[in-house]
Amino acid sequence: METQAASDAHAAGFAVAVGERSRASIAAVLFDVDGVIADTARLHTEAWARLAALERLPFDRETAEALRGLSREDSLRRVLGARRVTQQSFHDMLDRKNAFYLELLEAAGPADCLPGAVGLLGEFAELGMRRAAVSLSRNAGRVLERLGIFERFDVIVDGTAQTGGSGLDRYHRAAALLGVAPRRCLVFEDSAAGIATAKNAGMRTIGLGDPRRLAAADMVFESLRGVSARCVLRWLGGSAATGEEPPAPGGCRIVAGHV
Ligand code: BG6
Ligand code: MG
Protein backbone atom coordinates (compact mmCIF):
# COMPACT_ATOMS: atom_id res chain seq x y z
CA MET A 1 0.00 0.00 0.00
CA GLU A 2 1.24 3.47 -0.82
CA THR A 3 2.22 5.49 2.24
CA GLN A 4 0.93 9.01 2.80
CA ALA A 5 4.42 10.33 2.09
CA ALA A 6 4.61 8.41 -1.19
CA SER A 7 1.21 9.64 -2.26
CA ASP A 8 2.24 13.23 -1.37
CA ALA A 9 5.34 12.72 -3.47
CA HIS A 10 3.39 11.54 -6.46
CA ALA A 11 0.81 14.29 -6.06
CA ALA A 12 3.59 16.88 -5.98
CA GLY A 13 4.90 15.46 -9.27
CA PHE A 14 8.52 15.01 -8.28
CA ALA A 15 9.80 14.99 -11.82
CA VAL A 16 13.49 15.74 -12.16
CA ALA A 17 14.72 16.95 -15.52
CA VAL A 18 17.79 15.23 -16.86
CA GLY A 19 19.88 17.45 -19.05
CA GLU A 20 17.98 19.91 -21.23
CA ARG A 21 15.69 17.51 -23.03
CA SER A 22 14.44 14.41 -21.30
CA ARG A 23 12.60 14.28 -18.00
CA ALA A 24 12.69 11.37 -15.65
CA SER A 25 11.50 10.99 -12.10
CA ILE A 26 14.10 9.91 -9.59
CA ALA A 27 13.49 6.30 -8.56
CA ALA A 28 16.72 5.49 -6.70
CA VAL A 29 19.18 7.22 -4.41
CA LEU A 30 22.81 6.10 -4.32
CA PHE A 31 24.86 7.10 -1.30
CA ASP A 32 28.64 7.12 -1.15
CA VAL A 33 29.70 5.89 2.32
CA ASP A 34 32.93 7.56 3.55
CA GLY A 35 32.26 11.24 4.15
CA VAL A 36 28.57 11.06 3.17
CA ILE A 37 26.83 8.73 5.60
CA ALA A 38 29.79 7.66 7.73
CA ASP A 39 32.17 9.93 9.56
CA THR A 40 35.08 7.81 8.34
CA ALA A 41 36.97 10.28 6.11
CA ARG A 42 38.73 11.44 9.30
CA LEU A 43 39.67 7.83 10.13
CA HIS A 44 41.23 7.36 6.68
CA THR A 45 43.11 10.62 7.21
CA GLU A 46 44.36 9.54 10.63
CA ALA A 47 45.49 6.15 9.30
CA TRP A 48 47.43 7.80 6.43
CA ALA A 49 48.91 10.34 8.85
CA ARG A 50 50.18 7.51 11.08
CA LEU A 51 51.79 5.74 8.15
CA ALA A 52 53.31 8.97 6.82
CA ALA A 53 54.80 9.78 10.23
CA LEU A 54 56.41 6.33 10.48
CA GLU A 55 57.76 6.61 6.94
CA ARG A 56 58.90 10.22 7.45
CA LEU A 57 56.73 11.41 4.59
CA PRO A 58 55.20 14.90 4.61
CA PHE A 59 51.45 14.84 5.25
CA ASP A 60 49.48 18.05 5.55
CA ARG A 61 45.84 19.08 5.41
CA GLU A 62 46.01 19.67 1.65
CA THR A 63 47.30 16.14 1.03
CA ALA A 64 44.63 14.72 3.32
CA GLU A 65 41.91 16.57 1.40
CA ALA A 66 43.29 15.37 -1.95
CA LEU A 67 42.92 11.73 -0.84
CA ARG A 68 39.15 12.00 -0.50
CA GLY A 69 37.55 9.52 -2.90
CA LEU A 70 40.84 8.06 -4.16
CA SER A 71 41.44 4.32 -4.10
CA ARG A 72 43.81 2.94 -1.47
CA GLU A 73 46.53 2.51 -4.11
CA ASP A 74 46.12 5.99 -5.63
CA SER A 75 46.11 7.47 -2.14
CA LEU A 76 49.46 5.87 -1.37
CA ARG A 77 50.92 7.15 -4.66
CA ARG A 78 49.79 10.65 -3.66
CA VAL A 79 51.28 10.29 -0.17
CA LEU A 80 54.57 8.96 -1.55
CA GLY A 81 54.87 11.86 -3.97
CA ALA A 82 58.31 11.66 -5.60
CA ARG A 83 59.57 8.86 -3.35
CA ARG A 84 60.15 5.57 -5.18
CA VAL A 85 59.62 2.29 -3.31
CA THR A 86 59.74 -1.39 -4.25
CA GLN A 87 56.52 -3.19 -5.07
CA GLN A 88 56.90 -5.23 -1.91
CA SER A 89 57.25 -2.11 0.20
CA PHE A 90 54.27 -0.49 -1.60
CA HIS A 91 52.03 -3.44 -0.70
CA ASP A 92 53.38 -3.54 2.80
CA MET A 93 52.48 0.13 3.29
CA LEU A 94 48.96 -0.48 1.91
CA ASP A 95 48.49 -3.29 4.43
CA ARG A 96 49.78 -1.19 7.32
CA LYS A 97 47.54 1.73 6.45
CA ASN A 98 44.54 -0.61 6.26
CA ALA A 99 45.44 -2.18 9.60
CA PHE A 100 45.55 1.31 11.20
CA TYR A 101 42.20 2.12 9.61
CA LEU A 102 40.56 -1.09 10.84
CA GLU A 103 41.92 -0.49 14.32
CA LEU A 104 40.35 2.99 14.33
CA LEU A 105 37.12 1.58 12.91
CA GLU A 106 36.80 -0.79 15.88
CA ALA A 107 35.75 2.17 18.02
CA ALA A 108 33.09 3.32 15.54
CA GLY A 109 29.37 2.82 16.17
CA PRO A 110 25.94 4.27 15.33
CA ALA A 111 27.04 7.67 16.66
CA ASP A 112 29.45 7.88 13.73
CA CYS A 113 26.67 8.22 11.18
CA LEU A 114 26.99 11.74 9.80
CA PRO A 115 24.20 14.10 10.94
CA GLY A 116 21.07 13.89 8.82
CA ALA A 117 22.07 10.72 6.94
CA VAL A 118 19.88 8.16 8.70
CA GLY A 119 16.82 10.43 8.73
CA LEU A 120 17.24 11.15 5.03
CA LEU A 121 17.54 7.45 4.21
CA GLY A 122 14.32 6.83 6.11
CA GLU A 123 12.56 9.62 4.26
CA PHE A 124 13.62 8.27 0.86
CA ALA A 125 12.44 4.80 1.92
CA GLU A 126 9.04 6.26 2.83
CA LEU A 127 8.86 7.89 -0.58
CA GLY A 128 9.32 4.46 -2.14
CA MET A 129 12.84 5.09 -3.46
CA ARG A 130 15.31 2.24 -3.96
CA ARG A 131 18.50 2.78 -1.94
CA ALA A 132 22.09 1.75 -2.61
CA ALA A 133 25.35 2.29 -0.75
CA VAL A 134 28.13 2.70 -3.30
CA SER A 135 31.75 2.96 -2.26
CA LEU A 136 35.29 2.54 -3.51
CA SER A 137 36.21 1.18 -0.10
CA ARG A 138 36.77 -2.52 0.39
CA ASN A 139 35.73 -1.88 4.00
CA ALA A 140 32.38 -0.22 3.24
CA GLY A 141 30.27 -3.24 4.23
CA ARG A 142 32.07 -3.45 7.56
CA VAL A 143 31.56 0.30 8.10
CA LEU A 144 27.81 -0.01 7.49
CA GLU A 145 27.63 -2.94 9.89
CA ARG A 146 29.47 -1.06 12.62
CA LEU A 147 27.14 1.90 12.15
CA GLY A 148 24.11 -0.42 12.34
CA ILE A 149 22.67 0.65 8.97
CA PHE A 150 23.64 -2.25 6.70
CA GLU A 151 20.00 -3.36 6.40
CA ARG A 152 18.78 0.03 5.27
CA PHE A 153 20.05 -0.50 1.72
CA ASP A 154 18.59 -2.62 -1.06
CA VAL A 155 22.03 -2.97 -2.63
CA ILE A 156 25.60 -2.42 -1.48
CA VAL A 157 28.38 -2.04 -4.04
CA ASP A 158 31.75 -1.73 -2.39
CA GLY A 159 35.36 -1.81 -3.52
CA THR A 160 35.38 -5.59 -3.52
CA ALA A 161 32.75 -5.72 -6.30
CA GLN A 162 34.17 -7.17 -9.49
CA THR A 163 33.35 -4.42 -11.94
CA GLY A 164 36.35 -4.97 -14.19
CA GLY A 165 34.94 -7.88 -16.21
CA SER A 166 31.61 -6.20 -16.90
CA GLY A 167 33.27 -2.88 -17.73
CA LEU A 168 30.72 -1.14 -15.50
CA ASP A 169 31.71 1.56 -13.04
CA ARG A 170 30.39 1.15 -9.49
CA TYR A 171 27.45 3.51 -10.02
CA HIS A 172 26.26 1.78 -13.20
CA ARG A 173 26.62 -1.51 -11.40
CA ALA A 174 24.47 -0.33 -8.49
CA ALA A 175 21.80 0.97 -10.89
CA ALA A 176 21.78 -2.36 -12.73
CA LEU A 177 21.43 -4.30 -9.47
CA LEU A 178 18.57 -2.02 -8.40
CA GLY A 179 16.94 -2.38 -11.81
CA VAL A 180 16.72 1.40 -12.25
CA ALA A 181 17.92 3.37 -15.30
CA PRO A 182 20.95 5.59 -14.55
CA ARG A 183 19.04 8.75 -15.55
CA ARG A 184 16.58 7.99 -12.73
CA CYS A 185 19.34 7.78 -10.10
CA LEU A 186 20.40 10.53 -7.72
CA VAL A 187 23.89 10.24 -6.23
CA PHE A 188 25.18 11.76 -2.98
CA GLU A 189 28.99 12.14 -2.99
CA ASP A 190 31.63 14.09 -1.10
CA SER A 191 34.52 13.73 -3.56
CA ALA A 192 35.13 15.40 -6.90
CA ALA A 193 36.25 12.05 -8.31
CA GLY A 194 32.98 10.39 -7.23
CA ILE A 195 30.88 13.21 -8.71
CA ALA A 196 32.73 12.82 -12.02
CA THR A 197 32.12 9.05 -12.05
CA ALA A 198 28.42 9.49 -11.27
CA LYS A 199 27.99 12.20 -13.91
CA ASN A 200 29.72 10.04 -16.49
CA ALA A 201 27.21 7.34 -15.60
CA GLY A 202 24.44 9.79 -16.58
CA MET A 203 23.17 10.33 -13.02
CA ARG A 204 22.08 13.44 -11.13
CA THR A 205 24.51 14.44 -8.38
CA ILE A 206 24.47 16.13 -5.01
CA GLY A 207 27.84 17.14 -3.61
CA LEU A 208 28.48 17.34 0.12
CA GLY A 209 31.15 19.68 1.40
CA ASP A 210 33.20 22.49 -0.07
CA PRO A 211 31.46 23.88 -3.19
CA ARG A 212 34.85 24.75 -4.72
CA ARG A 213 35.77 21.07 -4.69
CA LEU A 214 32.34 20.00 -5.92
CA ALA A 215 31.64 22.57 -8.63
CA ALA A 216 30.61 19.85 -11.11
CA ALA A 217 27.71 18.61 -8.94
CA ASP A 218 24.13 19.58 -9.79
CA MET A 219 23.69 20.84 -6.24
CA VAL A 220 25.98 21.19 -3.24
CA PHE A 221 25.15 21.08 0.45
CA GLU A 222 27.47 21.70 3.34
CA SER A 223 26.31 18.42 4.90
CA LEU A 224 23.14 16.31 5.10
CA ARG A 225 22.11 18.02 8.33
CA GLY A 226 18.65 19.51 7.83
CA VAL A 227 18.36 18.24 4.24
CA SER A 228 14.96 16.75 3.46
CA ALA A 229 14.21 14.35 0.61
CA ARG A 230 11.11 16.25 -0.42
CA CYS A 231 12.97 19.52 -0.54
CA VAL A 232 15.79 18.11 -2.67
CA LEU A 233 13.44 16.48 -5.16
CA ARG A 234 11.18 19.48 -5.39
CA TRP A 235 14.12 21.82 -5.85
CA LEU A 236 15.69 19.75 -8.60
CA GLY A 237 12.38 19.24 -10.38
CA GLY A 238 11.00 22.74 -9.89
CA SER A 239 13.94 24.72 -11.14
CA ALA A 240 14.70 22.40 -14.02
CA ALA A 241 11.10 22.29 -15.16
CA THR A 242 10.35 26.01 -15.01
CA GLY A 243 13.73 27.63 -15.46
CA GLU A 244 12.81 29.84 -12.50
CA GLU A 245 14.74 30.40 -9.31
CA PRO A 246 13.99 27.52 -6.96
CA PRO A 247 11.82 28.31 -3.97
CA ALA A 248 13.69 28.56 -0.69
CA PRO A 249 13.44 24.97 0.52
CA GLY A 250 12.45 24.86 4.15
CA GLY A 251 15.00 23.10 6.30
CA CYS A 252 17.65 22.83 3.55
CA ARG A 253 20.93 24.64 3.69
CA ILE A 254 21.85 25.11 0.05
CA VAL A 255 25.41 26.25 -0.26
CA ALA A 256 25.62 26.26 -4.01
CA GLY A 257 23.86 24.63 -6.88
CA HIS A 258 22.88 24.76 -10.49
CA VAL A 259 20.32 22.55 -12.14
C1 BG6 B 1 36.91 5.91 -0.35
C2 BG6 B 1 37.61 6.88 0.57
O1 BG6 B 1 35.57 5.83 0.00
O2 BG6 B 1 37.50 4.61 -0.22
C3 BG6 B 1 39.11 6.88 0.31
O3 BG6 B 1 37.11 8.18 0.32
C4 BG6 B 1 39.64 5.45 0.43
O4 BG6 B 1 39.73 7.70 1.27
C5 BG6 B 1 38.88 4.55 -0.53
O5 BG6 B 1 41.03 5.43 0.07
C6 BG6 B 1 39.34 3.08 -0.43
O6 BG6 B 1 39.06 2.62 0.87
P1 BG6 B 1 39.66 1.28 1.52
O7 BG6 B 1 38.90 1.15 2.82
O8 BG6 B 1 39.38 0.15 0.57
O9 BG6 B 1 41.12 1.51 1.71
MG1 MG C 1 33.39 9.67 0.03
Coordinates of C-alpha atoms in Angstrom, one line a residue, residues 13-222:
G13 CA 4.9 15.5 -9.3
F14 CA 8.5 15.0 -8.3
A15 CA 9.8 15.0 -11.8
V16 CA 13.5 15.7 -12.2
A17 CA 14.7 16.9 -15.5
V18 CA 17.8 15.2 -16.9
G19 CA 19.9 17.5 -19.0
E20 CA 18.0 19.9 -21.2
R21 CA 15.7 17.5 -23.0
S22 CA 14.4 14.4 -21.3
R23 CA 12.6 14.3 -18.0
A24 CA 12.7 11.4 -15.6
S25 CA 11.5 11.0 -12.1
I26 CA 14.1 9.9 -9.6
A27 CA 13.5 6.3 -8.6
A28 CA 16.7 5.5 -6.7
V29 CA 19.2 7.2 -4.4
L30 CA 22.8 6.1 -4.3
F31 CA 24.9 7.1 -1.3
D32 CA 28.6 7.1 -1.1
V33 CA 29.7 5.9 2.3
D34 CA 32.9 7.6 3.5
G35 CA 32.3 11.2 4.2
V36 CA 28.6 11.1 3.2
I37 CA 26.8 8.7 5.6
A38 CA 29.8 7.7 7.7
D39 CA 32.2 9.9 9.6
T40 CA 35.1 7.8 8.3
A41 CA 37.0 10.3 6.1
R42 CA 38.7 11.4 9.3
L43 CA 39.7 7.8 10.1
H44 CA 41.2 7.4 6.7
T45 CA 43.1 10.6 7.2
E46 CA 44.4 9.5 10.6
A47 CA 45.5 6.2 9.3
W48 CA 47.4 7.8 6.4
A49 CA 48.9 10.3 8.8
R50 CA 50.2 7.5 11.1
L51 CA 51.8 5.7 8.1
A52 CA 53.3 9.0 6.8
A53 CA 54.8 9.8 10.2
L54 CA 56.4 6.3 10.5
E55 CA 57.8 6.6 6.9
R56 CA 58.9 10.2 7.5
L57 CA 56.7 11.4 4.6
P58 CA 55.2 14.9 4.6
F59 CA 51.5 14.8 5.3
D60 CA 49.5 18.1 5.6
R61 CA 45.8 19.1 5.4
E62 CA 46.0 19.7 1.7
T63 CA 47.3 16.1 1.0
A64 CA 44.6 14.7 3.3
E65 CA 41.9 16.6 1.4
A66 CA 43.3 15.4 -2.0
L67 CA 42.9 11.7 -0.8
R68 CA 39.1 12.0 -0.5
G69 CA 37.5 9.5 -2.9
L70 CA 40.8 8.1 -4.2
S71 CA 41.4 4.3 -4.1
R72 CA 43.8 2.9 -1.5
E73 CA 46.5 2.5 -4.1
D74 CA 46.1 6.0 -5.6
S75 CA 46.1 7.5 -2.1
L76 CA 49.5 5.9 -1.4
R77 CA 50.9 7.2 -4.7
R78 CA 49.8 10.6 -3.7
V79 CA 51.3 10.3 -0.2
L80 CA 54.6 9.0 -1.6
G81 CA 54.9 11.9 -4.0
A82 CA 58.3 11.7 -5.6
R83 CA 59.6 8.9 -3.3
R84 CA 60.2 5.6 -5.2
V85 CA 59.6 2.3 -3.3
T86 CA 59.7 -1.4 -4.2
Q87 CA 56.5 -3.2 -5.1
Q88 CA 56.9 -5.2 -1.9
S89 CA 57.3 -2.1 0.2
F90 CA 54.3 -0.5 -1.6
H91 CA 52.0 -3.4 -0.7
D92 CA 53.4 -3.5 2.8
M93 CA 52.5 0.1 3.3
L94 CA 49.0 -0.5 1.9
D95 CA 48.5 -3.3 4.4
R96 CA 49.8 -1.2 7.3
K97 CA 47.5 1.7 6.5
N98 CA 44.5 -0.6 6.3
A99 CA 45.4 -2.2 9.6
F100 CA 45.6 1.3 11.2
Y101 CA 42.2 2.1 9.6
L102 CA 40.6 -1.1 10.8
E103 CA 41.9 -0.5 14.3
L104 CA 40.4 3.0 14.3
L105 CA 37.1 1.6 12.9
E106 CA 36.8 -0.8 15.9
A107 CA 35.8 2.2 18.0
A108 CA 33.1 3.3 15.5
G109 CA 29.4 2.8 16.2
P110 CA 25.9 4.3 15.3
A111 CA 27.0 7.7 16.7
D112 CA 29.5 7.9 13.7
C113 CA 26.7 8.2 11.2
L114 CA 27.0 11.7 9.8
P115 CA 24.2 14.1 10.9
G116 CA 21.1 13.9 8.8
A117 CA 22.1 10.7 6.9
V118 CA 19.9 8.2 8.7
G119 CA 16.8 10.4 8.7
L120 CA 17.2 11.2 5.0
L121 CA 17.5 7.5 4.2
G122 CA 14.3 6.8 6.1
E123 CA 12.6 9.6 4.3
F124 CA 13.6 8.3 0.9
A125 CA 12.4 4.8 1.9
E126 CA 9.0 6.3 2.8
L127 CA 8.9 7.9 -0.6
G128 CA 9.3 4.5 -2.1
M129 CA 12.8 5.1 -3.5
R130 CA 15.3 2.2 -4.0
R131 CA 18.5 2.8 -1.9
A132 CA 22.1 1.7 -2.6
A133 CA 25.3 2.3 -0.8
V134 CA 28.1 2.7 -3.3
S135 CA 31.8 3.0 -2.3
L136 CA 35.3 2.5 -3.5
S137 CA 36.2 1.2 -0.1
R138 CA 36.8 -2.5 0.4
N139 CA 35.7 -1.9 4.0
A140 CA 32.4 -0.2 3.2
G141 CA 30.3 -3.2 4.2
R142 CA 32.1 -3.4 7.6
V143 CA 31.6 0.3 8.1
L144 CA 27.8 0.0 7.5
E145 CA 27.6 -2.9 9.9
R146 CA 29.5 -1.1 12.6
L147 CA 27.1 1.9 12.2
G148 CA 24.1 -0.4 12.3
I149 CA 22.7 0.7 9.0
F150 CA 23.6 -2.3 6.7
E151 CA 20.0 -3.4 6.4
R152 CA 18.8 0.0 5.3
F153 CA 20.1 -0.5 1.7
D154 CA 18.6 -2.6 -1.1
V155 CA 22.0 -3.0 -2.6
I156 CA 25.6 -2.4 -1.5
V157 CA 28.4 -2.0 -4.0
D158 CA 31.7 -1.7 -2.4
G159 CA 35.4 -1.8 -3.5
T160 CA 35.4 -5.6 -3.5
A161 CA 32.8 -5.7 -6.3
Q162 CA 34.2 -7.2 -9.5
T163 CA 33.3 -4.4 -11.9
G164 CA 36.3 -5.0 -14.2
G165 CA 34.9 -7.9 -16.2
S166 CA 31.6 -6.2 -16.9
G167 CA 33.3 -2.9 -17.7
L168 CA 30.7 -1.1 -15.5
D169 CA 31.7 1.6 -13.0
R170 CA 30.4 1.2 -9.5
Y171 CA 27.4 3.5 -10.0
H172 CA 26.3 1.8 -13.2
R173 CA 26.6 -1.5 -11.4
A174 CA 24.5 -0.3 -8.5
A175 CA 21.8 1.0 -10.9
A176 CA 21.8 -2.4 -12.7
L177 CA 21.4 -4.3 -9.5
L178 CA 18.6 -2.0 -8.4
G179 CA 16.9 -2.4 -11.8
V180 CA 16.7 1.4 -12.3
A181 CA 17.9 3.4 -15.3
P182 CA 21.0 5.6 -14.5
R183 CA 19.0 8.7 -15.5
R184 CA 16.6 8.0 -12.7
C185 CA 19.3 7.8 -10.1
L186 CA 20.4 10.5 -7.7
V187 CA 23.9 10.2 -6.2
F188 CA 25.2 11.8 -3.0
E189 CA 29.0 12.1 -3.0
D190 CA 31.6 14.1 -1.1
S191 CA 34.5 13.7 -3.6
A192 CA 35.1 15.4 -6.9
A193 CA 36.3 12.0 -8.3
G194 CA 33.0 10.4 -7.2
I195 CA 30.9 13.2 -8.7
A196 CA 32.7 12.8 -12.0
T197 CA 32.1 9.0 -12.1
A198 CA 28.4 9.5 -11.3
K199 CA 28.0 12.2 -13.9
N200 CA 29.7 10.0 -16.5
A201 CA 27.2 7.3 -15.6
G202 CA 24.4 9.8 -16.6
M203 CA 23.2 10.3 -13.0
R204 CA 22.1 13.4 -11.1
T205 CA 24.5 14.4 -8.4
I206 CA 24.5 16.1 -5.0
G207 CA 27.8 17.1 -3.6
L208 CA 28.5 17.3 0.1
G209 CA 31.1 19.7 1.4
D210 CA 33.2 22.5 -0.1
P211 CA 31.5 23.9 -3.2
R212 CA 34.9 24.7 -4.7
R213 CA 35.8 21.1 -4.7
L214 CA 32.3 20.0 -5.9
A215 CA 31.6 22.6 -8.6
A216 CA 30.6 19.8 -11.1
A217 CA 27.7 18.6 -8.9
D218 CA 24.1 19.6 -9.8
M219 CA 23.7 20.8 -6.2
V220 CA 26.0 21.2 -3.2
F221 CA 25.2 21.1 0.5
E222 CA 27.5 21.7 3.3

